[in-house]
mmCIF file of C-alpha atoms in Angstrom:
data_model
loop_
_atom_site.group_PDB
_atom_site.id
_atom_site.type_symbol
_atom_site.label_atom_id
_atom_site.label_comp_id
_atom_site.label_asym_id
_atom_site.label_seq_id
_atom_site.Cartn_x
_atom_site.Cartn_y
_atom_site.Cartn_z
ATOM 1 C CA UNK A 22 3.165 -8.235 -32.907
ATOM 2 C CA UNK A 23 5.424 -6.968 -30.167
ATOM 3 C CA UNK A 24 4.367 -4.085 -27.980
ATOM 4 C CA UNK A 25 6.874 -1.535 -26.687
ATOM 5 C CA UNK A 26 6.364 -0.032 -23.275
ATOM 6 C CA UNK A 27 8.022 3.132 -21.977
ATOM 7 C CA UNK A 28 11.181 2.285 -20.102
ATOM 8 C CA UNK A 29 10.964 2.691 -16.362
ATOM 9 C CA UNK A 30 13.742 4.622 -14.687
ATOM 10 C CA UNK A 31 15.367 2.371 -12.128
ATOM 11 C CA UNK A 32 15.741 3.422 -8.483
ATOM 12 C CA UNK A 33 19.484 3.161 -8.983
ATOM 13 C CA UNK A 34 19.482 5.690 -11.844
ATOM 14 C CA UNK A 35 17.293 8.090 -9.858
ATOM 15 C CA UNK A 36 19.702 7.768 -6.956
ATOM 16 C CA UNK A 37 22.649 8.415 -9.243
ATOM 17 C CA UNK A 38 20.960 11.554 -10.564
ATOM 18 C CA UNK A 39 20.325 12.834 -7.051
ATOM 19 C CA UNK A 40 23.960 12.196 -6.188
ATOM 20 C CA UNK A 41 25.122 14.127 -9.245
ATOM 21 C CA UNK A 42 22.718 16.985 -8.523
ATOM 22 C CA UNK A 43 23.988 17.247 -4.961
ATOM 23 C CA UNK A 44 27.582 17.265 -6.154
ATOM 24 C CA UNK A 45 26.834 20.087 -8.583
ATOM 25 C CA UNK A 46 25.078 22.071 -5.868
ATOM 26 C CA UNK A 47 28.092 21.691 -3.598
ATOM 27 C CA UNK A 48 30.433 22.882 -6.353
ATOM 28 C CA UNK A 49 28.297 25.963 -7.054
ATOM 29 C CA UNK A 50 28.029 26.886 -3.388
ATOM 30 C CA UNK A 51 31.755 26.329 -2.867
ATOM 31 C CA UNK A 52 32.600 28.453 -5.904
ATOM 32 C CA UNK A 53 30.797 31.431 -4.403
ATOM 33 C CA UNK A 54 32.214 30.927 -0.907
ATOM 34 C CA UNK A 55 35.820 30.482 -2.021
ATOM 35 C CA UNK A 56 35.625 33.441 -4.398
ATOM 36 C CA UNK A 57 34.127 35.721 -1.754
ATOM 37 C CA UNK A 58 36.236 34.736 1.261
ATOM 38 C CA UNK A 59 39.217 32.744 0.028
ATOM 39 C CA UNK A 60 40.297 29.215 0.868
ATOM 40 C CA UNK A 61 41.224 29.418 4.539
ATOM 41 C CA UNK A 62 38.279 31.409 5.954
ATOM 42 C CA UNK A 63 35.741 29.237 4.118
ATOM 43 C CA UNK A 64 34.335 26.386 6.175
ATOM 44 C CA UNK A 65 32.773 23.203 4.883
ATOM 45 C CA UNK A 66 29.952 23.816 7.358
ATOM 46 C CA UNK A 67 29.106 27.080 5.583
ATOM 47 C CA UNK A 68 29.023 25.367 2.194
ATOM 48 C CA UNK A 69 26.866 22.594 3.612
ATOM 49 C CA UNK A 70 24.417 25.155 5.028
ATOM 50 C CA UNK A 71 24.207 26.892 1.640
ATOM 51 C CA UNK A 72 23.235 23.603 -0.012
ATOM 52 C CA UNK A 73 20.980 22.468 2.818
ATOM 53 C CA UNK A 74 22.941 19.351 3.707
ATOM 54 C CA UNK A 75 25.353 18.285 6.443
ATOM 55 C CA UNK A 76 29.126 18.673 6.542
ATOM 56 C CA UNK A 77 29.360 14.878 6.434
ATOM 57 C CA UNK A 78 27.420 14.873 3.174
ATOM 58 C CA UNK A 79 29.900 17.322 1.662
ATOM 59 C CA UNK A 80 32.790 15.083 2.724
ATOM 60 C CA UNK A 81 31.019 12.125 1.127
ATOM 61 C CA UNK A 82 31.422 13.844 -2.259
ATOM 62 C CA UNK A 83 34.745 15.610 -1.610
ATOM 63 C CA UNK A 84 37.061 14.086 0.984
ATOM 64 C CA UNK A 85 38.322 17.446 2.286
ATOM 65 C CA UNK A 86 38.239 21.192 1.658
ATOM 66 C CA UNK A 87 41.313 21.175 -0.582
ATOM 67 C CA UNK A 88 39.796 18.500 -2.821
ATOM 68 C CA UNK A 89 36.610 20.562 -3.125
ATOM 69 C CA UNK A 90 38.547 23.748 -3.848
ATOM 70 C CA UNK A 91 40.578 22.091 -6.602
ATOM 71 C CA UNK A 92 37.393 20.607 -8.076
ATOM 72 C CA UNK A 93 35.910 24.102 -8.297
ATOM 73 C CA UNK A 94 38.988 25.379 -10.140
ATOM 74 C CA UNK A 95 38.946 22.377 -12.465
ATOM 75 C CA UNK A 96 35.308 22.996 -13.374
ATOM 76 C CA UNK A 97 35.831 26.680 -14.108
ATOM 77 C CA UNK A 98 39.056 26.372 -16.080
ATOM 78 C CA UNK A 99 37.822 23.364 -18.048
ATOM 79 C CA UNK A 100 34.720 25.254 -19.150
ATOM 80 C CA UNK A 101 36.777 28.323 -20.079
ATOM 81 C CA UNK A 102 39.242 26.212 -22.051
ATOM 82 C CA UNK A 103 36.373 24.611 -23.961
ATOM 83 C CA UNK A 104 34.867 27.917 -25.136
ATOM 84 C CA UNK A 105 38.276 29.307 -26.110
ATOM 85 C CA UNK A 106 39.236 26.094 -27.920
ATOM 86 C CA UNK A 107 36.013 26.225 -29.932
ATOM 87 C CA UNK A 108 36.785 29.788 -30.987
ATOM 88 C CA UNK A 109 40.330 28.901 -32.049
ATOM 89 C CA UNK A 110 39.340 25.638 -33.699
ATOM 90 C CA UNK A 111 36.974 26.979 -36.338
ATOM 91 C CA UNK A 112 37.915 27.611 -39.966
ATOM 92 C CA UNK A 113 37.517 31.386 -39.759
ATOM 93 C CA UNK A 114 40.249 33.833 -40.864
ATOM 94 C CA UNK A 115 43.025 34.637 -38.402
ATOM 95 C CA UNK A 116 41.608 37.882 -37.005
ATOM 96 C CA UNK A 117 38.163 36.317 -36.572
ATOM 97 C CA UNK A 118 39.733 33.540 -34.519
ATOM 98 C CA UNK A 119 41.546 35.999 -32.297
ATOM 99 C CA UNK A 120 38.398 38.082 -31.900
ATOM 100 C CA UNK A 121 36.428 34.932 -31.129
ATOM 101 C CA UNK A 122 38.898 33.831 -28.468
ATOM 102 C CA UNK A 123 38.841 37.264 -26.833
ATOM 103 C CA UNK A 124 35.044 37.354 -26.900
ATOM 104 C CA UNK A 125 34.846 33.847 -25.436
ATOM 105 C CA UNK A 126 37.195 34.919 -22.627
ATOM 106 C CA UNK A 127 35.347 38.154 -21.842
ATOM 107 C CA UNK A 128 31.854 36.675 -21.966
ATOM 108 C CA UNK A 129 32.762 33.663 -19.849
ATOM 109 C CA UNK A 130 34.536 35.890 -17.336
ATOM 110 C CA UNK A 131 31.480 38.140 -17.261
ATOM 111 C CA UNK A 132 29.180 35.210 -16.571
ATOM 112 C CA UNK A 133 31.517 33.684 -13.987
ATOM 113 C CA UNK A 134 33.322 36.535 -12.188
ATOM 114 C CA UNK A 135 34.153 34.005 -9.496
ATOM 115 C CA UNK A 136 36.853 32.631 -11.810
ATOM 116 C CA UNK A 137 38.662 35.966 -11.889
ATOM 117 C CA UNK A 138 38.568 36.310 -8.112
ATOM 118 C CA UNK A 139 39.791 32.776 -7.552
ATOM 119 C CA UNK A 140 42.555 33.115 -10.119
ATOM 120 C CA UNK A 141 43.727 36.407 -8.613
ATOM 121 C CA UNK A 142 43.863 34.722 -5.196
ATOM 122 C CA UNK A 143 45.963 31.950 -6.719
ATOM 123 C CA UNK A 144 48.359 34.398 -8.366
ATOM 124 C CA UNK A 145 48.704 36.500 -5.224
ATOM 125 C CA UNK A 146 49.444 33.449 -3.105
ATOM 126 C CA UNK A 147 51.927 31.817 -5.467
ATOM 127 C CA UNK A 148 55.420 33.183 -4.830
ATOM 128 C CA UNK A 149 57.021 30.364 -6.815
ATOM 129 C CA UNK A 150 54.501 30.163 -9.627
ATOM 130 C CA UNK A 151 51.058 28.676 -9.953
ATOM 131 C CA UNK A 152 50.269 25.466 -8.141
ATOM 132 C CA UNK A 153 50.231 22.331 -10.283
ATOM 133 C CA UNK A 154 46.475 21.997 -9.710
ATOM 134 C CA UNK A 155 46.038 25.344 -11.482
ATOM 135 C CA UNK A 156 48.882 25.359 -14.022
ATOM 136 C CA UNK A 157 47.786 22.035 -15.515
ATOM 137 C CA UNK A 158 44.658 23.824 -16.762
ATOM 138 C CA UNK A 159 46.071 27.293 -17.434
ATOM 139 C CA UNK A 160 49.246 26.297 -19.285
ATOM 140 C CA UNK A 161 47.634 24.292 -22.125
ATOM 141 C CA UNK A 162 44.980 26.973 -22.642
ATOM 142 C CA UNK A 163 47.558 29.754 -22.690
ATOM 143 C CA UNK A 164 49.673 27.638 -25.022
ATOM 144 C CA UNK A 165 46.824 27.394 -27.530
ATOM 145 C CA UNK A 166 46.327 31.154 -27.472
ATOM 146 C CA UNK A 167 50.036 31.764 -28.018
ATOM 147 C CA UNK A 168 50.183 29.216 -30.849
ATOM 148 C CA UNK A 169 47.267 30.895 -32.630
ATOM 149 C CA UNK A 170 48.995 34.264 -32.537
ATOM 150 C CA UNK A 171 52.350 32.793 -33.565
ATOM 151 C CA UNK A 172 50.682 31.243 -36.608
ATOM 152 C CA UNK A 173 49.263 34.637 -37.573
ATOM 153 C CA UNK A 174 52.684 36.242 -37.284
ATOM 154 C CA UNK A 175 54.212 33.444 -39.325
ATOM 155 C CA UNK A 176 51.723 34.107 -42.128
ATOM 156 C CA UNK A 177 52.329 37.869 -41.886
ATOM 157 C CA UNK A 178 48.700 38.471 -40.916
ATOM 158 C CA UNK A 179 49.653 40.797 -38.095
ATOM 159 C CA UNK A 180 52.646 42.762 -36.924
ATOM 160 C CA UNK A 181 55.412 41.250 -34.828
ATOM 161 C CA UNK A 182 54.404 41.381 -31.183
ATOM 162 C CA UNK A 183 55.411 39.323 -28.178
ATOM 163 C CA UNK A 184 52.648 36.709 -27.892
ATOM 164 C CA UNK A 185 52.977 36.307 -24.129
ATOM 165 C CA UNK A 186 52.767 40.066 -23.600
ATOM 166 C CA UNK A 187 49.779 40.347 -25.946
ATOM 167 C CA UNK A 188 47.652 37.796 -24.113
ATOM 168 C CA UNK A 189 48.868 38.976 -20.718
ATOM 169 C CA UNK A 190 47.713 42.525 -21.502
ATOM 170 C CA UNK A 191 44.247 41.311 -22.454
ATOM 171 C CA UNK A 192 43.965 38.915 -19.531
ATOM 172 C CA UNK A 193 45.108 41.513 -17.005
ATOM 173 C CA UNK A 194 42.773 44.197 -18.321
ATOM 174 C CA UNK A 195 39.811 41.838 -18.246
ATOM 175 C CA UNK A 196 40.584 40.687 -14.727
ATOM 176 C CA UNK A 197 40.657 44.284 -13.518
ATOM 177 C CA UNK A 198 37.306 44.996 -15.198
ATOM 178 C CA UNK A 199 35.585 41.833 -13.965
ATOM 179 C CA UNK A 200 36.877 42.173 -10.419
ATOM 180 C CA UNK A 201 34.497 45.096 -10.077
ATOM 181 C CA UNK A 202 31.576 42.880 -11.051
ATOM 182 C CA UNK A 203 29.277 41.431 -8.394
ATOM 183 C CA UNK A 204 29.501 37.749 -7.554
ATOM 184 C CA UNK A 205 26.924 35.307 -8.887
ATOM 185 C CA UNK A 206 25.054 35.514 -5.612
ATOM 186 C CA UNK A 207 24.256 39.179 -6.194
ATOM 187 C CA UNK A 208 20.970 39.879 -7.915
ATOM 188 C CA UNK A 209 22.441 42.538 -10.209
ATOM 189 C CA UNK A 210 24.732 40.173 -12.094
ATOM 190 C CA UNK A 211 22.290 38.909 -14.690
ATOM 191 C CA UNK A 212 20.444 42.139 -15.396
ATOM 192 C CA UNK A 213 20.521 43.876 -18.750
ATOM 193 C CA UNK A 214 22.667 46.753 -17.520
ATOM 194 C CA UNK A 215 25.440 44.461 -16.387
ATOM 195 C CA UNK A 216 25.416 42.443 -19.610
ATOM 196 C CA UNK A 217 25.423 45.640 -21.654
ATOM 197 C CA UNK A 218 28.518 46.732 -19.725
ATOM 198 C CA UNK A 219 30.253 43.433 -20.497
ATOM 199 C CA UNK A 220 29.292 43.681 -24.181
ATOM 200 C CA UNK A 221 30.565 47.261 -24.367
ATOM 201 C CA UNK A 222 33.853 46.244 -22.766
ATOM 202 C CA UNK A 223 34.082 43.345 -25.222
ATOM 203 C CA UNK A 224 33.726 45.711 -28.187
ATOM 204 C CA UNK A 225 36.375 48.077 -26.826
ATOM 205 C CA UNK A 226 38.780 45.203 -26.254
ATOM 206 C CA UNK A 227 38.290 44.083 -29.861
ATOM 207 C CA UNK A 228 39.341 47.580 -30.933
ATOM 208 C CA UNK A 229 42.396 47.287 -28.700
ATOM 209 C CA UNK A 230 43.525 43.989 -30.213
ATOM 210 C CA UNK A 231 43.246 45.395 -33.727
ATOM 211 C CA UNK A 232 45.513 48.242 -32.668
ATOM 212 C CA UNK A 233 47.988 45.919 -30.961
ATOM 213 C CA UNK A 234 48.134 43.650 -33.982
ATOM 214 C CA UNK A 235 48.401 46.456 -36.511
ATOM 215 C CA UNK A 236 44.942 46.091 -37.978
ATOM 216 C CA UNK A 237 43.077 49.117 -36.593
ATOM 217 C CA UNK A 238 39.346 48.667 -36.589
ATOM 218 C CA UNK A 239 37.199 51.629 -37.437
#
């Protein structure tokens, strides 16, 4: 009879986990720094101090500040795209999908107000359009939102409305609301009052989309 023993985690796997944990800590610290101060004023030394490591250790994971900054944007936009895609990909009726996408957007933005601040910095600093490092995440996501609304119009499930304007209105309004929110580093972000404010805003925005699409919600 064979006897099975618990597998022992190898030193290599423990080392790999520590490396991954450090990388994640750097990304989180950089997200807060870049959102609060912008790209140019932020120093790698400051991010290293926040994590409790050296500047050299940061460079080991990200070769320079620009690489780190783009990695932060990639993380945020990828996560946002995933929650929106899940909302649009279910088998729910048209209006439920649109409501789900809006709720996914608002709740993620509420949890990660850093995204709004970083995106606004990108927009303000892009005289000739978004940088490729940003547009390659934003464009496909925006395209999915537009396609979902176009399909609803095609099936006569809502009134005719410019899809780009519709999503731009909702995105702009949410950015303005979230920009007043504290950053993740502030203790007030996760309290019940703040979440209640986000939830209330979410409900009001759902009412707005019903009005915009010609399906007023009581």
